[in-house]
Coordinates of C-alpha atoms and ligand atoms in Angstrom, one line a residue:
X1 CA 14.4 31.1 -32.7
X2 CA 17.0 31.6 -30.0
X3 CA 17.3 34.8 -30.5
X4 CA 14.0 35.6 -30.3
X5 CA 12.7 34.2 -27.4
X6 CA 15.9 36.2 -25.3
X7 CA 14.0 39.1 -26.4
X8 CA 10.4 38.2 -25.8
X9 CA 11.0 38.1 -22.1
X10 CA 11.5 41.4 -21.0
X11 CA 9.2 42.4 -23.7
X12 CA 6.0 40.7 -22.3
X13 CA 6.9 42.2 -18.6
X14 CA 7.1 45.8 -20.5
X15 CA 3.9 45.0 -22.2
X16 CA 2.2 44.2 -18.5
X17 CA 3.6 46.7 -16.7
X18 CA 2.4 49.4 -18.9
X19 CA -0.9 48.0 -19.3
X20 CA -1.5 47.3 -15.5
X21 CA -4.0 44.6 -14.4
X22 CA -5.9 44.4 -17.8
X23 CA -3.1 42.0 -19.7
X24 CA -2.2 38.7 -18.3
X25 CA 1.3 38.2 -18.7
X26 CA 1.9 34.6 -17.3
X27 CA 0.2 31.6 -19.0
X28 CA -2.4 29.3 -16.7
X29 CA -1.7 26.0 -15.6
X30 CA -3.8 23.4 -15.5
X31 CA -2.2 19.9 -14.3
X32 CA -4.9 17.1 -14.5
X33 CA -3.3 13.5 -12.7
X34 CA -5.7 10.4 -12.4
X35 CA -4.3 8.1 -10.4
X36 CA -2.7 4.7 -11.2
X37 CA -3.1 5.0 -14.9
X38 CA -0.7 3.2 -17.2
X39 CA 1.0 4.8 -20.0
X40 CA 0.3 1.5 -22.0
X41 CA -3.4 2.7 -21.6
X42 CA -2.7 5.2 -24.1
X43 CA -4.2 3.7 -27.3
X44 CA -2.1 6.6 -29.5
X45 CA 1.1 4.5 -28.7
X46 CA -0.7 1.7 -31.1
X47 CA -1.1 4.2 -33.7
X48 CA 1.5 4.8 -36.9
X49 CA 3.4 7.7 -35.6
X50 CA 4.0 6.9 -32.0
X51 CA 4.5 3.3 -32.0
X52 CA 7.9 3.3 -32.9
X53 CA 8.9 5.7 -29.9
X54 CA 8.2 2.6 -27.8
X55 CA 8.6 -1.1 -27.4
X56 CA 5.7 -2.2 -26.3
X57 CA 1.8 -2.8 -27.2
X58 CA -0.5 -0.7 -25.7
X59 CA -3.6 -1.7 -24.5
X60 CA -7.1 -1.9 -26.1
X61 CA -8.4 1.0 -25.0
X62 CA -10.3 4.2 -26.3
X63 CA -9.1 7.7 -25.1
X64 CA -10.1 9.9 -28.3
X65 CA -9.5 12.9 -26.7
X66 CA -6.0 11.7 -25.1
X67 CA -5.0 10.6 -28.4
X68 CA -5.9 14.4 -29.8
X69 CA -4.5 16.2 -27.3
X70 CA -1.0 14.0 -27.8
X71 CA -0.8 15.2 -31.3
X72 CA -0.8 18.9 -29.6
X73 CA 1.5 18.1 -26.9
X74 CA 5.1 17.6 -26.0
X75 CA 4.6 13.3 -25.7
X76 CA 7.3 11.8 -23.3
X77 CA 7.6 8.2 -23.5
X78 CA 9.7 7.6 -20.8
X79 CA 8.8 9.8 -17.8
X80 CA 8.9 7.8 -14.4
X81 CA 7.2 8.1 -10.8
X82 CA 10.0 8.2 -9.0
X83 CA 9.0 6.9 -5.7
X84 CA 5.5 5.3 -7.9
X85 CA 3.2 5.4 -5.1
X86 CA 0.0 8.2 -4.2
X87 CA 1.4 9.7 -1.1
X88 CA 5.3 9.7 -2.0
X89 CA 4.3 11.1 -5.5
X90 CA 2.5 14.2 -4.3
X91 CA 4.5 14.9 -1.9
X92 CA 7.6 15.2 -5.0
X93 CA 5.3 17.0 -6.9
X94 CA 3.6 19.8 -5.0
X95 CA 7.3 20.4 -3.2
X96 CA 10.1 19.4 -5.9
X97 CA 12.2 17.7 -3.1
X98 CA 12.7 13.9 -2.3
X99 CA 10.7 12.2 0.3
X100 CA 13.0 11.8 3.1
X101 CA 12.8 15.8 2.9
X102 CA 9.3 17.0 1.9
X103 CA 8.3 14.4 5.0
X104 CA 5.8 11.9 2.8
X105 CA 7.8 9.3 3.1
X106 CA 5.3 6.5 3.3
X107 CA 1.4 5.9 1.8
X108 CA 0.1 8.3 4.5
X109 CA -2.4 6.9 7.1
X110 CA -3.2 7.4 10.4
X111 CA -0.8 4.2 11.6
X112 CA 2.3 6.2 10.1
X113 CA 1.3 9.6 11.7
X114 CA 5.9 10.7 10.7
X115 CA 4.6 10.7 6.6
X116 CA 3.1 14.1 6.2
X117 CA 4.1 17.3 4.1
X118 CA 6.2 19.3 5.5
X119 CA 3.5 22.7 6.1
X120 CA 7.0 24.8 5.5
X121 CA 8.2 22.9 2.5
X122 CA 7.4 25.5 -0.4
X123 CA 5.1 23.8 -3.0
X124 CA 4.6 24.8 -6.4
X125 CA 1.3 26.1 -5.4
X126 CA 3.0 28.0 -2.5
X127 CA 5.4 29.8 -5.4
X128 CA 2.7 30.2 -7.8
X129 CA -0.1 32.0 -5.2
X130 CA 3.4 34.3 -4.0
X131 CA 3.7 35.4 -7.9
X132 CA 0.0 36.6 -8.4
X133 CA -1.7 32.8 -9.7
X134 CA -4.9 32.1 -8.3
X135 CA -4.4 28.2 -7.3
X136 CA -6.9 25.7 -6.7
X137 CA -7.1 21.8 -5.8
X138 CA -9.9 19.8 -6.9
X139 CA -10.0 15.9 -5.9
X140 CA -7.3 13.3 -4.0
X141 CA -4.6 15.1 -2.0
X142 CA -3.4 11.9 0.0
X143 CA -0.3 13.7 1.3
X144 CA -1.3 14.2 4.7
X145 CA -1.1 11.9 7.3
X146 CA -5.0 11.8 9.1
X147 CA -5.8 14.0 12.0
X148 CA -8.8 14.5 14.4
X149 CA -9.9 17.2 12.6
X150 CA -13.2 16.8 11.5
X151 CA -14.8 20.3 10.5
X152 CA -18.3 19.1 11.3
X153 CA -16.7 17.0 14.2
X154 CA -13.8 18.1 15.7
X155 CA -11.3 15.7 18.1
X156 CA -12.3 12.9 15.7
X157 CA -11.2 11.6 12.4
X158 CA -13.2 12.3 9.6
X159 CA -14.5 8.7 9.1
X160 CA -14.6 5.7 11.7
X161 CA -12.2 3.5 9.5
X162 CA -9.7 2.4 11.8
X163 CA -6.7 2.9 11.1
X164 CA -8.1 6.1 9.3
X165 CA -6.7 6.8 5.7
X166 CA -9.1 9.7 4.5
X167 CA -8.2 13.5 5.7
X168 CA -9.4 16.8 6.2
X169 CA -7.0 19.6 5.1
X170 CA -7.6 22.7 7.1
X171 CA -6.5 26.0 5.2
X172 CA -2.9 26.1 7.0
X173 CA -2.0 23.5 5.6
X174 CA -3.1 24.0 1.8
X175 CA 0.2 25.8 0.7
X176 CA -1.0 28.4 -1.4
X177 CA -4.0 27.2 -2.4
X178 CA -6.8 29.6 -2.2
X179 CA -9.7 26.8 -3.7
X180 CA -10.4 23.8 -2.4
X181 CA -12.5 21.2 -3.4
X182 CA -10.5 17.9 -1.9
X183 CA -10.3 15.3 0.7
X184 CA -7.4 12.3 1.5
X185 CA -8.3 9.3 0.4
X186 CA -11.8 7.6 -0.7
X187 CA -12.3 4.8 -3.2
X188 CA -15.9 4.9 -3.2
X189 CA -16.2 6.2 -7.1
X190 CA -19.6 6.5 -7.8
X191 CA -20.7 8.1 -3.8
X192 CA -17.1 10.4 -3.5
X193 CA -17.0 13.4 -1.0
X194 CA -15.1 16.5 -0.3
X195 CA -14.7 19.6 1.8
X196 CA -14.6 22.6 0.2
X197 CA -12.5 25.4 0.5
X198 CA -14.7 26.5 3.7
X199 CA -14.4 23.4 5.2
X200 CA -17.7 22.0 4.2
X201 CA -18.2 18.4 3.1
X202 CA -20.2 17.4 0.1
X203 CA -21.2 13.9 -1.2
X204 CA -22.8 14.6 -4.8
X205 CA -23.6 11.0 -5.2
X206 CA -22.1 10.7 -8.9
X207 CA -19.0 9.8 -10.7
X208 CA -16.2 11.7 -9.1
X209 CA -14.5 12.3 -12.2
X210 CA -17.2 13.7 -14.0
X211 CA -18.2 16.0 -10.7
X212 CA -14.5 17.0 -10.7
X213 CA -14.4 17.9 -14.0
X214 CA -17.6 20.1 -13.3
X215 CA -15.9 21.5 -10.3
X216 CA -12.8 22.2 -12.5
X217 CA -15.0 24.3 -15.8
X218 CA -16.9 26.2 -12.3
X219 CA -13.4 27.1 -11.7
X220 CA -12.4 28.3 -15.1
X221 CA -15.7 29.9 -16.0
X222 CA -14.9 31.8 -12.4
X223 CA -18.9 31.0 -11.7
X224 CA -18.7 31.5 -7.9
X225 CA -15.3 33.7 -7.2
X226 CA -13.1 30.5 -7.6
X227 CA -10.2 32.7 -8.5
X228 CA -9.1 36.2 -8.7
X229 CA -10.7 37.7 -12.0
X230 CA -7.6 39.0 -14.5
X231 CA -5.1 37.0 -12.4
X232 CA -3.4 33.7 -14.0
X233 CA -4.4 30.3 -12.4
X234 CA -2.8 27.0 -11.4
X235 CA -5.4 23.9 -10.9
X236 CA -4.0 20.9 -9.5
X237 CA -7.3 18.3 -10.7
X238 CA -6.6 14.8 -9.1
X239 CA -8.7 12.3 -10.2
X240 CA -9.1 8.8 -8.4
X241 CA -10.1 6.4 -11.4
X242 CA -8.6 4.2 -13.1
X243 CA -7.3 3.3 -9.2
X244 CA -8.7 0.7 -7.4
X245 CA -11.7 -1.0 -6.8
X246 CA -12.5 -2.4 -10.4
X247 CA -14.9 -5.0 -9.7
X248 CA -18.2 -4.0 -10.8
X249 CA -20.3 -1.3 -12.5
X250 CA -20.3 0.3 -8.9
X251 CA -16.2 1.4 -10.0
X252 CA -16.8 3.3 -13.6
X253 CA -19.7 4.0 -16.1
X254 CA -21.6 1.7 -18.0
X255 CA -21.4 3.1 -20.7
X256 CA -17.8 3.3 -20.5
X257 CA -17.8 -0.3 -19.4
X258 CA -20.0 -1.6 -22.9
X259 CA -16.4 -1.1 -24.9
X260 CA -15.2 -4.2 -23.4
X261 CA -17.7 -5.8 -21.4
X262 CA -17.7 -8.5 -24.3
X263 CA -13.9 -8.7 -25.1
X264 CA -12.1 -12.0 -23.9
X265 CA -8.9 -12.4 -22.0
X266 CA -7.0 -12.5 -24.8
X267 CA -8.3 -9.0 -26.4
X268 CA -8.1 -7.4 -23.9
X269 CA -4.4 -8.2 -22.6
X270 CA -2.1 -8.0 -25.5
X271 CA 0.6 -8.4 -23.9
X272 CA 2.8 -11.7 -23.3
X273 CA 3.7 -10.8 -19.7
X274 CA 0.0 -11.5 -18.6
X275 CA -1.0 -14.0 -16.1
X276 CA -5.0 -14.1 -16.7
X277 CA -5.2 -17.0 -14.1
X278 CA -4.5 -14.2 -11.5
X279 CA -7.3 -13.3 -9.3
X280 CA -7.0 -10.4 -10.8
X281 CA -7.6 -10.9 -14.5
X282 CA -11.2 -9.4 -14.8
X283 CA -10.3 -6.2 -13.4
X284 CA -9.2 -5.1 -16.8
X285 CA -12.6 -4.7 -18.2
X286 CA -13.3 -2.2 -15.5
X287 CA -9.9 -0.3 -15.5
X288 CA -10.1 0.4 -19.3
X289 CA -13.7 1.7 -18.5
X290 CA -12.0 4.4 -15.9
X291 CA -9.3 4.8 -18.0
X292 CA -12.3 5.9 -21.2
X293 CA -14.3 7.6 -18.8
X294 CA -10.9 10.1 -17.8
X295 CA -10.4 10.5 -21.1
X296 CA -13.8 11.9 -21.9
X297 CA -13.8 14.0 -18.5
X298 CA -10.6 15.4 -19.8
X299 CA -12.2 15.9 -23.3
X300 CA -14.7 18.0 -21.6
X301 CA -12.7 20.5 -19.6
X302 CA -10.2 21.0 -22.8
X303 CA -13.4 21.4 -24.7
X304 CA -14.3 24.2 -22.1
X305 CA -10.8 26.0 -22.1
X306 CA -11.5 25.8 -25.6
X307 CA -15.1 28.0 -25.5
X308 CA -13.3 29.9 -23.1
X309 CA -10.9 31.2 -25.3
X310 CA -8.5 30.3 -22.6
X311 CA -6.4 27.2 -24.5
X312 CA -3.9 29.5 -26.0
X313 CA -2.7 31.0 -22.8
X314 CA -3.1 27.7 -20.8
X315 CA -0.2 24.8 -20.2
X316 CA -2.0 21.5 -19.7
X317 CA -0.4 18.6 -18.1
X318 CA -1.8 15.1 -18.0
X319 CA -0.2 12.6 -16.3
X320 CA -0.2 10.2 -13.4
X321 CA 1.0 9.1 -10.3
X322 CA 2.0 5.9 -11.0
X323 CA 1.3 3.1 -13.1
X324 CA -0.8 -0.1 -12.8
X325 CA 1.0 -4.1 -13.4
X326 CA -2.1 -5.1 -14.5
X327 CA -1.4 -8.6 -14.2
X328 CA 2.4 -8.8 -15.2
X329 CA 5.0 -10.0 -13.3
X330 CA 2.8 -12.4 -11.4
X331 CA 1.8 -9.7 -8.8
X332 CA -1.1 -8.3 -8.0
X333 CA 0.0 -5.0 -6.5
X334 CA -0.9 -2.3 -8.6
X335 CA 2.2 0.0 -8.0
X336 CA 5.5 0.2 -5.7
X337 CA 7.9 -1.4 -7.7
X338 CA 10.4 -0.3 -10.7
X339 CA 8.6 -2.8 -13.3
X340 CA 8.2 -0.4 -16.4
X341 CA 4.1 -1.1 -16.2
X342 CA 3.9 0.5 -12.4
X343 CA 7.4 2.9 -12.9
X344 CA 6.8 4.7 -16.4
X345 CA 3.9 7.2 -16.6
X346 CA 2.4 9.4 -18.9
X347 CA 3.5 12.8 -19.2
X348 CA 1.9 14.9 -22.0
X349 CA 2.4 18.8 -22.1
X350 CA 0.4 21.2 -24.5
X351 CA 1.3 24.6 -24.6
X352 CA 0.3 26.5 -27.8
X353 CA 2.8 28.1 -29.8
X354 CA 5.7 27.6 -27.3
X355 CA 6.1 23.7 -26.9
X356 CA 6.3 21.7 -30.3
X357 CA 5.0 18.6 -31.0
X358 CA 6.4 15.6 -30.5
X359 CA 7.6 12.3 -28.8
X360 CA 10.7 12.8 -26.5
X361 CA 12.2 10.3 -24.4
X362 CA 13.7 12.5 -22.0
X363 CA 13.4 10.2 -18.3
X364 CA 12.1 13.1 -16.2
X365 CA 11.2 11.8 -12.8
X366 CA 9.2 13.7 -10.2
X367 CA 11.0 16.1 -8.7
X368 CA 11.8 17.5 -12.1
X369 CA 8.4 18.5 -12.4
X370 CA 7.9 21.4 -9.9
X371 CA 10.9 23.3 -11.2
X372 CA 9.9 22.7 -14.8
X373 CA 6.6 23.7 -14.2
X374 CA 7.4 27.0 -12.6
X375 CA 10.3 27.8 -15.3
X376 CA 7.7 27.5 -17.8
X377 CA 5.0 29.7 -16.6
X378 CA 8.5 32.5 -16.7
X379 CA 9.1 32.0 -12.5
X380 CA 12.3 29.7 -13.2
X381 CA 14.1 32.7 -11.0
X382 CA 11.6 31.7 -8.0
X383 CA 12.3 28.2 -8.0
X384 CA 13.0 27.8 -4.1
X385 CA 16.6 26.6 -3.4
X386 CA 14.7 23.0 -2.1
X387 CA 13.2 22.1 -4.7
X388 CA 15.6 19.5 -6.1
X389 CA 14.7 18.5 -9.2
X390 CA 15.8 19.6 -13.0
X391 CA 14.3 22.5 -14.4
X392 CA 13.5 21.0 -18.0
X393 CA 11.7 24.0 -19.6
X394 CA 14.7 25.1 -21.8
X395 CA 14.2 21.2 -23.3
X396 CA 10.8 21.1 -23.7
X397 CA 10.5 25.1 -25.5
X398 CA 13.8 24.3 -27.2
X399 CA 15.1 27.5 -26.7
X400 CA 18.8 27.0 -26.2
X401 CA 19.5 27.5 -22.5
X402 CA 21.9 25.3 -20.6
X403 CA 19.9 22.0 -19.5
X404 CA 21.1 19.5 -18.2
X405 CA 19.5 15.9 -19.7
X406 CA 18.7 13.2 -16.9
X407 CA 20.7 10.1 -18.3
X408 CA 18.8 7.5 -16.1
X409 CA 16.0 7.7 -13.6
X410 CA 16.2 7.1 -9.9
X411 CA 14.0 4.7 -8.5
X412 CA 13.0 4.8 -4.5
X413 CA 11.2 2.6 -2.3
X414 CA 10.4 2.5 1.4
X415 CA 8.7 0.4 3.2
X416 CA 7.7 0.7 7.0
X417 CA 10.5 1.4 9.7
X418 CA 9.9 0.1 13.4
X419 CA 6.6 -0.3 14.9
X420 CA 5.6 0.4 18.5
X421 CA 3.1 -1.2 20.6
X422 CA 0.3 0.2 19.4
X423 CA 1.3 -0.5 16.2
X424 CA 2.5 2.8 15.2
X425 CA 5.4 3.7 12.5
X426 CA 8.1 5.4 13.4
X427 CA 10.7 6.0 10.7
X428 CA 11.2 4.0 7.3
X429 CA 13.4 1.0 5.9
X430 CA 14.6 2.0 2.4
X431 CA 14.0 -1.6 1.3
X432 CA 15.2 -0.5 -2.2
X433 CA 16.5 1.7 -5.2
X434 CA 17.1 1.1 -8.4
X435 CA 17.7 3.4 -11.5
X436 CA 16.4 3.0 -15.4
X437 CA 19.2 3.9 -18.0
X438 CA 18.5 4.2 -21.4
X439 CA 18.7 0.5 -21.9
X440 CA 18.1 -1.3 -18.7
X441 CA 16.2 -1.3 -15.5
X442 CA 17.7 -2.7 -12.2
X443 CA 17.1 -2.4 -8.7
X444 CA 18.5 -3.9 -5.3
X445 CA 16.2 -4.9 -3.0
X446 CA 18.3 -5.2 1.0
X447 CA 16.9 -7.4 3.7
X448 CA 16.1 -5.6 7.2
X449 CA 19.6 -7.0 8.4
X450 CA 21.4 -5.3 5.3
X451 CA 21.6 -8.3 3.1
X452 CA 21.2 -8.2 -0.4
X453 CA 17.5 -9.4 -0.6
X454 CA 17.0 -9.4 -4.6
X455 CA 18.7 -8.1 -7.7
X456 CA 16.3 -7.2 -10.8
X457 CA 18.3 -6.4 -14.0
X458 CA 16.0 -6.2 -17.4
X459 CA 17.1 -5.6 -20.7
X460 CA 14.3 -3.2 -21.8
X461 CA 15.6 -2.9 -25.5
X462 CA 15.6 -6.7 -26.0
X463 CA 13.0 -7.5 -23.5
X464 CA 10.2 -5.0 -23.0
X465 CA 7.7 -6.7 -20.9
X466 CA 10.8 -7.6 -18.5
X467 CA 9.9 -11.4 -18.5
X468 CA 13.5 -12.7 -18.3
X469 CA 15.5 -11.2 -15.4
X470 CA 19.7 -11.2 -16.1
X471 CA 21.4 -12.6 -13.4
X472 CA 23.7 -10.2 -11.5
X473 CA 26.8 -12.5 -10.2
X474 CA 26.7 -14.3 -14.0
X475 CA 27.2 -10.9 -15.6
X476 CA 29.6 -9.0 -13.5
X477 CA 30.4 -5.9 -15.8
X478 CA 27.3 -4.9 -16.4
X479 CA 25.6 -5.0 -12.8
X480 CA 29.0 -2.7 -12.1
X481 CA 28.3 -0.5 -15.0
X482 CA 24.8 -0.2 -13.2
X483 CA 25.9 0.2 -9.9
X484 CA 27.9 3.1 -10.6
X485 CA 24.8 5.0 -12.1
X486 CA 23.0 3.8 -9.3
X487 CA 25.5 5.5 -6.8
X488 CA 25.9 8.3 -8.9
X489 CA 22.2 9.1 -8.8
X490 CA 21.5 7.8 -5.2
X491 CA 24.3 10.9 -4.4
X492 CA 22.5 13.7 -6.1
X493 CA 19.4 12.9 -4.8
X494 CA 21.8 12.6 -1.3
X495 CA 19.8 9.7 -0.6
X496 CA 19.8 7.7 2.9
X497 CA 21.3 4.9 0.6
X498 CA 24.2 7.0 0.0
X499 CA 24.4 8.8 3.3
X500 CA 24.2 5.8 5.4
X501 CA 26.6 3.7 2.4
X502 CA 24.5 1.0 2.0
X503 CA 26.1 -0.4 -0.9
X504 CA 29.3 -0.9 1.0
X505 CA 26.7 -3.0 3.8
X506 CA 25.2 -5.0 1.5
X507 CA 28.9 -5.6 0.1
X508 CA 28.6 -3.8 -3.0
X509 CA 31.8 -1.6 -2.6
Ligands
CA1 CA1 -1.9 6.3 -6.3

């Protein structure tokens, strides 16, 4: 097999170059990324042959298509958001580099005006246009911190909300992105807008995952001149739902919502580390209703690549920015913290004939995915010298090459540095890291004057839904054993915790 892929390379560029523009050489890309959804909300993990890949329930849920699509796809079980919130996460994924150097350092608003993408960091979607794709964005960017740039308004934001959190992206600042059909951040789901790649806004009044996933078969039927006829494509599609609100049946569909509107508490949360006395509790009715109503959007535009005739030459991604607690760990914040429920994500990758099925617990975290991405659509030799993730592709196609296998995932949060009068951000505090090794999870949590704020060790083997914390100073050997993983990782990623040696301050060295 080895053998044969060294030679199918240079083949297929032969094969192009005597054939001119009629043959596509490179395969499409198509990366689909709702936001907030749990990997526990895949209800495949419940079935016969995944459920031994993982130690957990999942939840009650129905995602059909999902659960076809896995048994297509390359299944990881233990990918993780690195930094597991919306802003930090696209920022890693468009430009394959950590936070404190693609700039989106913080959930961007107009309050932290410092966390913004970098318009010279090179993207994936900067590498892929340069290479002759055709790339287009449909849905949440959120990596942008808000400016008075209103197309139909300029000098103002593009909304009244003060502090603004929604954004216009004007065409500088798109990185290789040639359609547009996105804004910042809206969680209106049912009445959603956008501004197109001209700069014009549109409020279709209608489910914004179903109107993105319209927007998304436009774009590979080519209807209006979306993309460059003959010329492969990358399409970024970033859904809101399952995020945030999930109150009512003004969040999701109805009919989406008639699955569990008449399941109790203890149907619908399987899982022992659930507090249904939290305020929070009835949410899960709704979320599972967002989390069925992706899955059929994303049934839809497979079903389209499908009619196309476009699925064989097409890798499709589906995955997440974060997670979603859920109502574990008595918290009701959704994300931003290395619990497995808001750290782990889903990661599935299809690509026919090249990828082989199966369930892989490799611990890729985000900035592995730009390099991997771009290696596997054949551009591994354009991966920018930035980017500073793993190029996985040799793992996932099996094919032999030298790759190196993350042993534990880094985990990264930062909170708000100083604020100024007018209550504006300037810098960040890197209240913690923490890593994920094969068997445990652990972070350190530091106090603004460098103390050591709170230690989280879980046994993940032995305890799953991380209900019983191991205390550090009583078990000395391992919490060193961790530590040294932790500073291993924090100096690859040449992290402020390792450049600054915050161990040593918090007295760890
Ligand atoms: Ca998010």
């Amino acid at each position: 097999m080895t053998e044969i892929w060294k030679y199918l390379v240079p083949l297929s560029g032969l094969t192009l170059a005597a054939c001119g523009n009629n043959v596509q050489e490179r395969p499409n890309v198509i990366y689909v990324f709702p936001d907030q959804f749990r990997n526990q909300s895949l209800a495949f993990w419940n079935s016969e042959a995944y459920s031994g890949y993982v130690r957990w329930k999942a939840d009650p849920t129905h995602t059909p298509n999902l659960d076809r699509f896995a048994d297509e796809a390359l299944v990881l079980s233990r990918a993780t958001s690195t930094c597991p919130l919306s802003s930090p996460y696209r920022g890693m994924f468009l430009s394959g580099m950590y936070p404190e150097r693609n700039g989106v350092t913080l959930n961007c608003m107009a309050l932290r005006p410092e966390s913004t993408l970098d318009p010279k960091a090179v993207c994936i979607s900067d590498v892929f246009a340069a290479n002759g794709y055709s790339c287009g964005y449909i849905g949440k960017l959120h990596a942008e911190t808000p400016m008075k740039n209103d197309p139909a308004n300029p000098g103002h934001y593009v909304s009244d909300r003060d502090p603004e959190w929604d954004a216009y992206t004007p065409p500088e600042r798109r990185h290789g992105f040639s359609y547009w059909y996105s804004y910042g951040t809206f969680d209106v789901h049912k009445d959603p807008h956008y501004w197109d790649t001209e700069g014009v806004r549109h409020d279709p009044g209608e489910y914004s995952v179903k109107h993105e996933t319209d927007k998304a078969i436009e774009f590979l039927r080519n209807e209006h001149g979306e993309r460059k006829a003959g010329a492969p494509f990358f399409l970024a599609v970033a859904y809101n739902p399952p995020h945030s609100p999930y109150e009512s049946l003004d969040d999701c569909m109805e009919e989406d919502y008639d699955l569990y509107k008449d399941m109790c508490y203890e149907e619908l949360y399987v899982r022992p580390n659930a507090d249904t006395t939290l305020s929070k509790a009835p949410a899960a009715r709704y979320y599972f209703a967002n989390v069925t109503g992706v899955d059929r959007e994303f049934g839809r535009l497979l079903a389209e690549l499908e009619r196309l005739g476009l699925d064989r030459n097409t890798i499709v991604v589906f995955t997440s920015d974060h997670g979603e607690t859920m109502c574990s760990q008595g918290t009701l914040d959704p994300k931003n913290s290395i619990y497995t429920e808001s750290f782990n994500v889903p990661f599935l990758i299809r690509y026919p004939d090249r990828i082989r099925h199966r369930v892989d617990s490799t611990m890729l975290g985000t900035t592995d995915i730009m390099p991997t991405m771009l290696a596997l659509a054949g551009l591994g030799d354009k991966i920018p010298e930035t980017a500073e993730g793993r190029n996985l592709a040799p793992l996932f196609l099996e094919n032999g090459q030298e790759c190196e296998i993350p042993d534990a995932a880094l985990y990264i949060r930062n909170i708000d540095g100083e604020k100024d009068g007018n209550g504006i951000v300037h810098g960040i505090f890197p209240e913690a890291r923490g890593i994920r090794t094969d068997r445990y999870t652990m972070e350190i949590a530091v106090t603004r004057d460098w103390k050591i704020k709170r230690v989280l060790i879980f046994d993940d083997w032995n305890d799953p839904y991380q209900m019983s914390c191991i205390p550090y100073r009583e078990n000395p050997e391992l919490f060193a054993d961790l530590c040294d993983v932790l500073g291993r990782k924090l100096q690859e990623a040449d992290d402020i915790w390792y450049r600054d040696n915050i161990m040593e301050r918090i007295g760890l060295e």
